[in-house]
Short mmCIF file of C-alpha atoms in Angstrom, two decimals:
data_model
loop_
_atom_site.label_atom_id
_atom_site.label_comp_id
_atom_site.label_asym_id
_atom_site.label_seq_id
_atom_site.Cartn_x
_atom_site.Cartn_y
_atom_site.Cartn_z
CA UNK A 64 127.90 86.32 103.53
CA UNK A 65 126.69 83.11 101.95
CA UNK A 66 123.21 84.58 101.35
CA UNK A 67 124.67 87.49 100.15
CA UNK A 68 126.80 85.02 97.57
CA UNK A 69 123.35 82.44 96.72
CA UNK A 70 122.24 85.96 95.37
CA UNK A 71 124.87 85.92 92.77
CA UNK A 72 123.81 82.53 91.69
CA UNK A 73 120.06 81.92 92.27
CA UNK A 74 119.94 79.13 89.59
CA UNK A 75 122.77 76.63 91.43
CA UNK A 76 126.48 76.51 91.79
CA UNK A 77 128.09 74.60 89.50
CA UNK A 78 131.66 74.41 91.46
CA UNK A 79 133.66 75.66 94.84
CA UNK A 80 137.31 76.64 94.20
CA UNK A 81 138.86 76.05 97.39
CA UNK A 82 141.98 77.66 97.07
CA UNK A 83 145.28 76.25 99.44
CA UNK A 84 149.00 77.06 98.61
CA UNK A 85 150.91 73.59 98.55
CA UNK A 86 152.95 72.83 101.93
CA UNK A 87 151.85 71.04 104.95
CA UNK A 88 147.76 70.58 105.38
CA UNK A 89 147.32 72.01 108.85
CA UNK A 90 144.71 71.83 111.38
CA UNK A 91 143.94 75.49 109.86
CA UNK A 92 143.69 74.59 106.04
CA UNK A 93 141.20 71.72 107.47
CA UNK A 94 138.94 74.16 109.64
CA UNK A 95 138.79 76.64 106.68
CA UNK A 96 137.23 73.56 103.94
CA UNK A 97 135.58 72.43 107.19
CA UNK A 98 134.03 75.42 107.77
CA UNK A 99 132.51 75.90 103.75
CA UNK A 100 130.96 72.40 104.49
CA UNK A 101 129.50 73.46 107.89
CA UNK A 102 127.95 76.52 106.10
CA UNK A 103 126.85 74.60 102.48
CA UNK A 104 126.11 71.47 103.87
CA UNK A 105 127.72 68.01 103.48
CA UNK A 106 125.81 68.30 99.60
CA UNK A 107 128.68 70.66 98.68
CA UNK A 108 130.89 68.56 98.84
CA UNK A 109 130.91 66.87 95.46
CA UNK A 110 131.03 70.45 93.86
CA UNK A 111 134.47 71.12 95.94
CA UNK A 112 137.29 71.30 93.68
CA UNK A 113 140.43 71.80 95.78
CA UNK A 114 142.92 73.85 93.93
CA UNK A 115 146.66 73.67 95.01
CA UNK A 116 148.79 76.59 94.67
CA UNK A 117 152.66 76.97 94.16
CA UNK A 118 152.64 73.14 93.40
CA UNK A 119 155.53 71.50 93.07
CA UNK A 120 156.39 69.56 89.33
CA UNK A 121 156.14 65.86 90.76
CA UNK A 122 152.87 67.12 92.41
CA UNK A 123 151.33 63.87 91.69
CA UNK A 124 153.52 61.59 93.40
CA UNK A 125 154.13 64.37 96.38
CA UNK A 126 150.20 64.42 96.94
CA UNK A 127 150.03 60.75 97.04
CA UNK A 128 152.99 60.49 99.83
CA UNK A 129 152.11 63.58 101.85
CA UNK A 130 148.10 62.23 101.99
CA UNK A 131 150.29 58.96 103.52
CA UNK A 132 151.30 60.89 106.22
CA UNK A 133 148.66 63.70 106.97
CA UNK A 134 145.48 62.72 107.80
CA UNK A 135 143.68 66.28 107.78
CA UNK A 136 144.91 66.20 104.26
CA UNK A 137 143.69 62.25 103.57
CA UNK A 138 140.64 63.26 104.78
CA UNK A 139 140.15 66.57 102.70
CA UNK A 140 140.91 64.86 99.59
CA UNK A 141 138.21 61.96 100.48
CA UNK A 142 135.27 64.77 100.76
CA UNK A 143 135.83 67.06 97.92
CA UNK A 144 134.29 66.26 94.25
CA UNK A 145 137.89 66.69 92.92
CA UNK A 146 141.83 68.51 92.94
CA UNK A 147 144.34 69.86 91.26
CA UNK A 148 147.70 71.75 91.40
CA UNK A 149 148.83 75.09 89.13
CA UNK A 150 151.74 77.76 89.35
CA UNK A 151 151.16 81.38 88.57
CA UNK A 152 154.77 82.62 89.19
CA UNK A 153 155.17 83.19 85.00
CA UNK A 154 152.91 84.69 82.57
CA UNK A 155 152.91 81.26 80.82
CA UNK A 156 152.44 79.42 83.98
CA UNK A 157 149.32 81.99 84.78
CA UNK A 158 148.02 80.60 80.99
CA UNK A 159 148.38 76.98 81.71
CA UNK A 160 147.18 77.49 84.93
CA UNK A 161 143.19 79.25 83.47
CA UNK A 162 143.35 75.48 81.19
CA UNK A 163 144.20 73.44 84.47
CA UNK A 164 141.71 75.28 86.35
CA UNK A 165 138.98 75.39 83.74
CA UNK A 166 138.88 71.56 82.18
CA UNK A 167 139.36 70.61 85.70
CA UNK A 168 135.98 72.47 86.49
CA UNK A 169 134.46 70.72 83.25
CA UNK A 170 135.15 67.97 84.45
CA UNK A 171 133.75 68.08 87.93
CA UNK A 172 130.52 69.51 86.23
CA UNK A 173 130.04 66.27 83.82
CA UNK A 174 131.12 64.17 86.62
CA UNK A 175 128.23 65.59 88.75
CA UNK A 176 125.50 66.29 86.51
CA UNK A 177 123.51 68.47 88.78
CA UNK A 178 124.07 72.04 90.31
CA UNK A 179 124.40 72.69 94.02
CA UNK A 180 121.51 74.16 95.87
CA UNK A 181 120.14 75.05 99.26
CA UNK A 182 117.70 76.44 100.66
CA UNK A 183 119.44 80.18 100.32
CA UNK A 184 119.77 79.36 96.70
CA UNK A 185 116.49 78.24 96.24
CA UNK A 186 114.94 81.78 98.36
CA UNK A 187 117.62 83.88 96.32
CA UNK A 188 115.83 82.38 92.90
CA UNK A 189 112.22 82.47 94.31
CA UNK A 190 113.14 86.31 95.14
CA UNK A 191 114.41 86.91 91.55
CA UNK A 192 111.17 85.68 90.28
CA UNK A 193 109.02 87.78 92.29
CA UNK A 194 110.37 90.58 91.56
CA UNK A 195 110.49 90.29 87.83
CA UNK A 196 106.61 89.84 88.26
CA UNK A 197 106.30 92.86 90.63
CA UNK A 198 107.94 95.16 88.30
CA UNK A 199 105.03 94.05 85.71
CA UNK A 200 102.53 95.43 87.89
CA UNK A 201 104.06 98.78 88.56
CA UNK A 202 103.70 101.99 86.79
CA UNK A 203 106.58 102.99 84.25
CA UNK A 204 108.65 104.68 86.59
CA UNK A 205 108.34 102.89 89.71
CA UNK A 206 109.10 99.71 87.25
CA UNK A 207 112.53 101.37 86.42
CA UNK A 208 113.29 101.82 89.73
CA UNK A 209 112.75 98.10 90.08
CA UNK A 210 114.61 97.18 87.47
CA UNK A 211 117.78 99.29 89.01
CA UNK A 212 117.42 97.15 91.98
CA UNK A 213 117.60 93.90 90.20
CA UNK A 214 120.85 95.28 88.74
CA UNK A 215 122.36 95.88 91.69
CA UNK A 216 121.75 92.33 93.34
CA UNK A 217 122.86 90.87 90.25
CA UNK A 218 126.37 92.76 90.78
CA UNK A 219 126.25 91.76 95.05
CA UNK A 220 125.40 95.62 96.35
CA UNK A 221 121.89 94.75 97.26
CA UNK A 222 120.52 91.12 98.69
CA UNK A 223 117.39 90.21 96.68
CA UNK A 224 115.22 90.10 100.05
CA UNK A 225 116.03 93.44 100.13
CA UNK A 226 115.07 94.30 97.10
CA UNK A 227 112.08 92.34 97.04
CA UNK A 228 110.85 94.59 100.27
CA UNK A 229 111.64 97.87 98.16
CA UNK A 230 109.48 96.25 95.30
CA UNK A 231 106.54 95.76 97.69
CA UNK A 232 106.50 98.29 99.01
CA UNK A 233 106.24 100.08 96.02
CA UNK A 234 103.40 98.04 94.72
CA UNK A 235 101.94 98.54 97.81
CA UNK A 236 102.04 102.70 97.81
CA UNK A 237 100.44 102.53 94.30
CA UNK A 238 97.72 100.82 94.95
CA UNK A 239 96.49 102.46 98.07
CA UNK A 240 96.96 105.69 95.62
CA UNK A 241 94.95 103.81 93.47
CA UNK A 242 92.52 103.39 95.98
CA UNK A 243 92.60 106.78 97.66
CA UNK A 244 89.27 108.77 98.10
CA UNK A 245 88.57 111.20 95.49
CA UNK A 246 88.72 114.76 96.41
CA UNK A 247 85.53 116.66 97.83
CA UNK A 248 82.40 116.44 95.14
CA UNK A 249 79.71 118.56 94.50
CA UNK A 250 76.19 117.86 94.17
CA UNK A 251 75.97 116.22 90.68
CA UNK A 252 75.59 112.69 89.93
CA UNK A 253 75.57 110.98 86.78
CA UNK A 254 72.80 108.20 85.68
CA UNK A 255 74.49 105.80 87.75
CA UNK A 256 75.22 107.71 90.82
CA UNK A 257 79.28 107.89 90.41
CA UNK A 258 80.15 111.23 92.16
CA UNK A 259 81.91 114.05 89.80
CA UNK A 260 84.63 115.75 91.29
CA UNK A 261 85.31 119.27 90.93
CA UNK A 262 87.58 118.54 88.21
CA UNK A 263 85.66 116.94 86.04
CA UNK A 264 83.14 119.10 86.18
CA UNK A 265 84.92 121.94 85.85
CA UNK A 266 86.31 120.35 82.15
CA UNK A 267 82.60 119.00 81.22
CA UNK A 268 80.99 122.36 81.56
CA UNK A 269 84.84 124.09 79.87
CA UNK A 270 84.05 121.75 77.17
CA UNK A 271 80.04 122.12 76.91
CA UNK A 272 80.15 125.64 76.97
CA UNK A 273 78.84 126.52 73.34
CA UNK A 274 75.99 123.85 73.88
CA UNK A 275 75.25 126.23 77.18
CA UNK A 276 75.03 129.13 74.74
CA UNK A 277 72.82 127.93 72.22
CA UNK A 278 70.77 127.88 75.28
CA UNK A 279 69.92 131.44 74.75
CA UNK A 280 69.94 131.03 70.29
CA UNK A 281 66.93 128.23 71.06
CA UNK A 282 64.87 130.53 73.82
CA UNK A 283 65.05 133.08 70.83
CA UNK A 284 63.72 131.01 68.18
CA UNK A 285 61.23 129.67 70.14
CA UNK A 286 59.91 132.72 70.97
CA UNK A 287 60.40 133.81 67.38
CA UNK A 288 57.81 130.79 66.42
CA UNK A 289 55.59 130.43 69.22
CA UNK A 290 55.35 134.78 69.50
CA UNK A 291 57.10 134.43 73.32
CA UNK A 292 58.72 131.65 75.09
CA UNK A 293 56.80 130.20 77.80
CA UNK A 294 58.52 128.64 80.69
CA UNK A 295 57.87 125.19 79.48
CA UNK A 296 60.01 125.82 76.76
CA UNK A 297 62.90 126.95 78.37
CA UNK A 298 62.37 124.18 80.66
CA UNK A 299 63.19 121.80 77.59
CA UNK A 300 65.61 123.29 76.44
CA UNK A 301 67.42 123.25 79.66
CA UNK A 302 67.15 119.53 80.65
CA UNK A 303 67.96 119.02 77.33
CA UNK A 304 71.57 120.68 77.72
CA UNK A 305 72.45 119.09 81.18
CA UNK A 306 71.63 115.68 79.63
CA UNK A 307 74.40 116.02 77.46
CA UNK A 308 76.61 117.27 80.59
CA UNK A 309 75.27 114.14 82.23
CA UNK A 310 76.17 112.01 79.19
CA UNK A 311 79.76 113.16 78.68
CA UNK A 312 80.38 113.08 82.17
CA UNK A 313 79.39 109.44 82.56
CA UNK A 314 81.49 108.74 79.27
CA UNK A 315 84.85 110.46 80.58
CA UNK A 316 83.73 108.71 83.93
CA UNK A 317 84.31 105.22 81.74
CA UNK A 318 87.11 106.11 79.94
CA UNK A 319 89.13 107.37 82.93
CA UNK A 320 88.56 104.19 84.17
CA UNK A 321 89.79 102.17 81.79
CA UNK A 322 92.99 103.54 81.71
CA UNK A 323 93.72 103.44 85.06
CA UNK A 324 93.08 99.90 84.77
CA UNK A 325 95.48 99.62 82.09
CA UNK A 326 98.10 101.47 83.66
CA UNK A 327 97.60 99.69 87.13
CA UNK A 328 98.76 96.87 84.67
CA UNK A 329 102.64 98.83 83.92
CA UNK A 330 101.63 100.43 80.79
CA UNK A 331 102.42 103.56 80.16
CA UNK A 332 100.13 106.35 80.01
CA UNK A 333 100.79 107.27 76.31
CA UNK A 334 100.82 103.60 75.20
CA UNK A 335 97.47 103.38 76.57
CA UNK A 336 96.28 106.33 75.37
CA UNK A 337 96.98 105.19 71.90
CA UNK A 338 95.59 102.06 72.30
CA UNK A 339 91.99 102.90 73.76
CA UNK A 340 92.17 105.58 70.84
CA UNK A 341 93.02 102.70 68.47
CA UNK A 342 90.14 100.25 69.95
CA UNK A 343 87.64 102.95 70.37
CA UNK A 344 87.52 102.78 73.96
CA UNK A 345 87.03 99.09 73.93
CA UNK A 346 89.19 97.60 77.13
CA UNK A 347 89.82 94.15 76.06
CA UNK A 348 90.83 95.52 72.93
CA UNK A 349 93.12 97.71 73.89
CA UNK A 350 94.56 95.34 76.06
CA UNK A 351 95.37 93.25 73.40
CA UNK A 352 96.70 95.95 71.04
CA UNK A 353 99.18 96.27 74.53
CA UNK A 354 100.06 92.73 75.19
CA UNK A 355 100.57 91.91 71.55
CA UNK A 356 103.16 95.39 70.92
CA UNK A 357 105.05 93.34 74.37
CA UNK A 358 105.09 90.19 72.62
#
């Protein structure tokens, strides 16, 4: 539960209301402040302030006697940072009670100068962190997803370890996409050997297609000018075409590249669309176009 609770305040605790209705301290009431000091450490103690309920008007003077007599109670009020005493019985004793409660809190925080921590506070901060710089490196949507998590440890229904697995995890799934092996090539290569995939050829030769048929146009006017096209000719003229297959190939080969660099990164597909589109297909200007829209 108190891991649960550093998750609600990863940056410190600035006070512990220890709640206690006025009436005898018992050996119960001491376990129960005993028990938040086992769990928080002995360092809590100067953030304790220990609120009496139901108090009685000459609270002051009653504390002072009863602490006389009690010892749990002598002892309680010699470990915490501070007390006092309110009545909620009336709506005006519920408003004087919120002032009570809230300069005596002030007060306690001045006094101390320094928030609480622990270890679980400390791991429930660290956690906050990392996540906020996991969700950077995911895609758009996983990112959201991220951010719904954070949401829900910053309102208790999730522990931020938790949530800090789900993240990973996440990251981790979209880079071994990332790094998954492209499906089944044919036989084509560009200049530098990168494998084309089906895919891509299938769109290079969609999008080359009146280049193929001038094919035919230039075997006709070479024959036209040289009285019959000889083989060398067509041989040319051939070459000539798959070079500029070759060529766009190795260029959407580049571009693809870049953006799945960029959106490796959490940008969005059409923001980096836009951007390489803007920069001309330069990277590191396109990543600057994208980090300078963030900033």
């Amino acid at each position: 539960r108190f891991s649960g609770f550093a998750d609600l305040a990863p940056a410190g605790i600035d006070v512990f209301l220890h709640v206690v209705e006025w009436g005898p301290f018992t050996e119960e009431k001491s376990r129960a402040l005993k028990c938040l000091q086992e769990i928080a450490g002995e360092e809590c103690n100067e953030h304790v302030l220990l609120v009496f309920s139901r108090a009685p008007p000459d609270f002051h003077r009653r504390i002072v006697e009863e602490s006389e007599r009690n010892s749990n109670l002598k002892e309680a009020l010699g470990t915490v940072g501070s007390f006092t005493a309110v009545n909620c019985q009336t709506l005006a004793e519920m408003k004087k009670a919120h002032e009570t409660i809230t300069a005596a809190v002030q007060f306690l925080i001045e006094k101390n100068g320094k928030k609480y921590s622990n270890d679980l506070v400390k791991i429930a901060k660290t956690n906050r962190i990392q996540l906020v710089n996991l969700m950077k490196q995911l895609n758009e949507s996983d990112a959201c997803e991220v951010q719904t998590l954070i949401s829900q440890v910053y309102t208790g229904s999730l522990s931020s370890a938790k949530a800090l697995d789900l993240a990973t995890e996440k990251l981790a799934q979209q880079q071994s996409q990332l790094q998954q092996p492209q499906p089944p090539s044919v036989q084509v290569s560009n200049s530098e050997g990168a494998q084309v995939t089906r895919e891509r050829l299938k769109e290079a030769v969609v999008r080359t297609v009146p280049l193929m048929r001038s094919i035919g146009a230039c075997g006709q006017a070479l024959a036209d000018a040289h009285g019959g096209p000889t083989g060398q000719d067509f041989m040319y003229g051939w070459w000539g075409s798959l070079g500029h297959v070759e060529s766009l190939l190795s260029h959407q080969h580049e571009e693809k590249q870049k953006e799945d660099r960029l959106k490796a990164m959490g940008f969005s597909e059409d923001r980096v669309r836009s951007a390489l589109d803007e920069a001309r297909g330069d990277f590191d200007a396109a990543l600057e176009l994208l980090l300078t829209e963030d900033r």
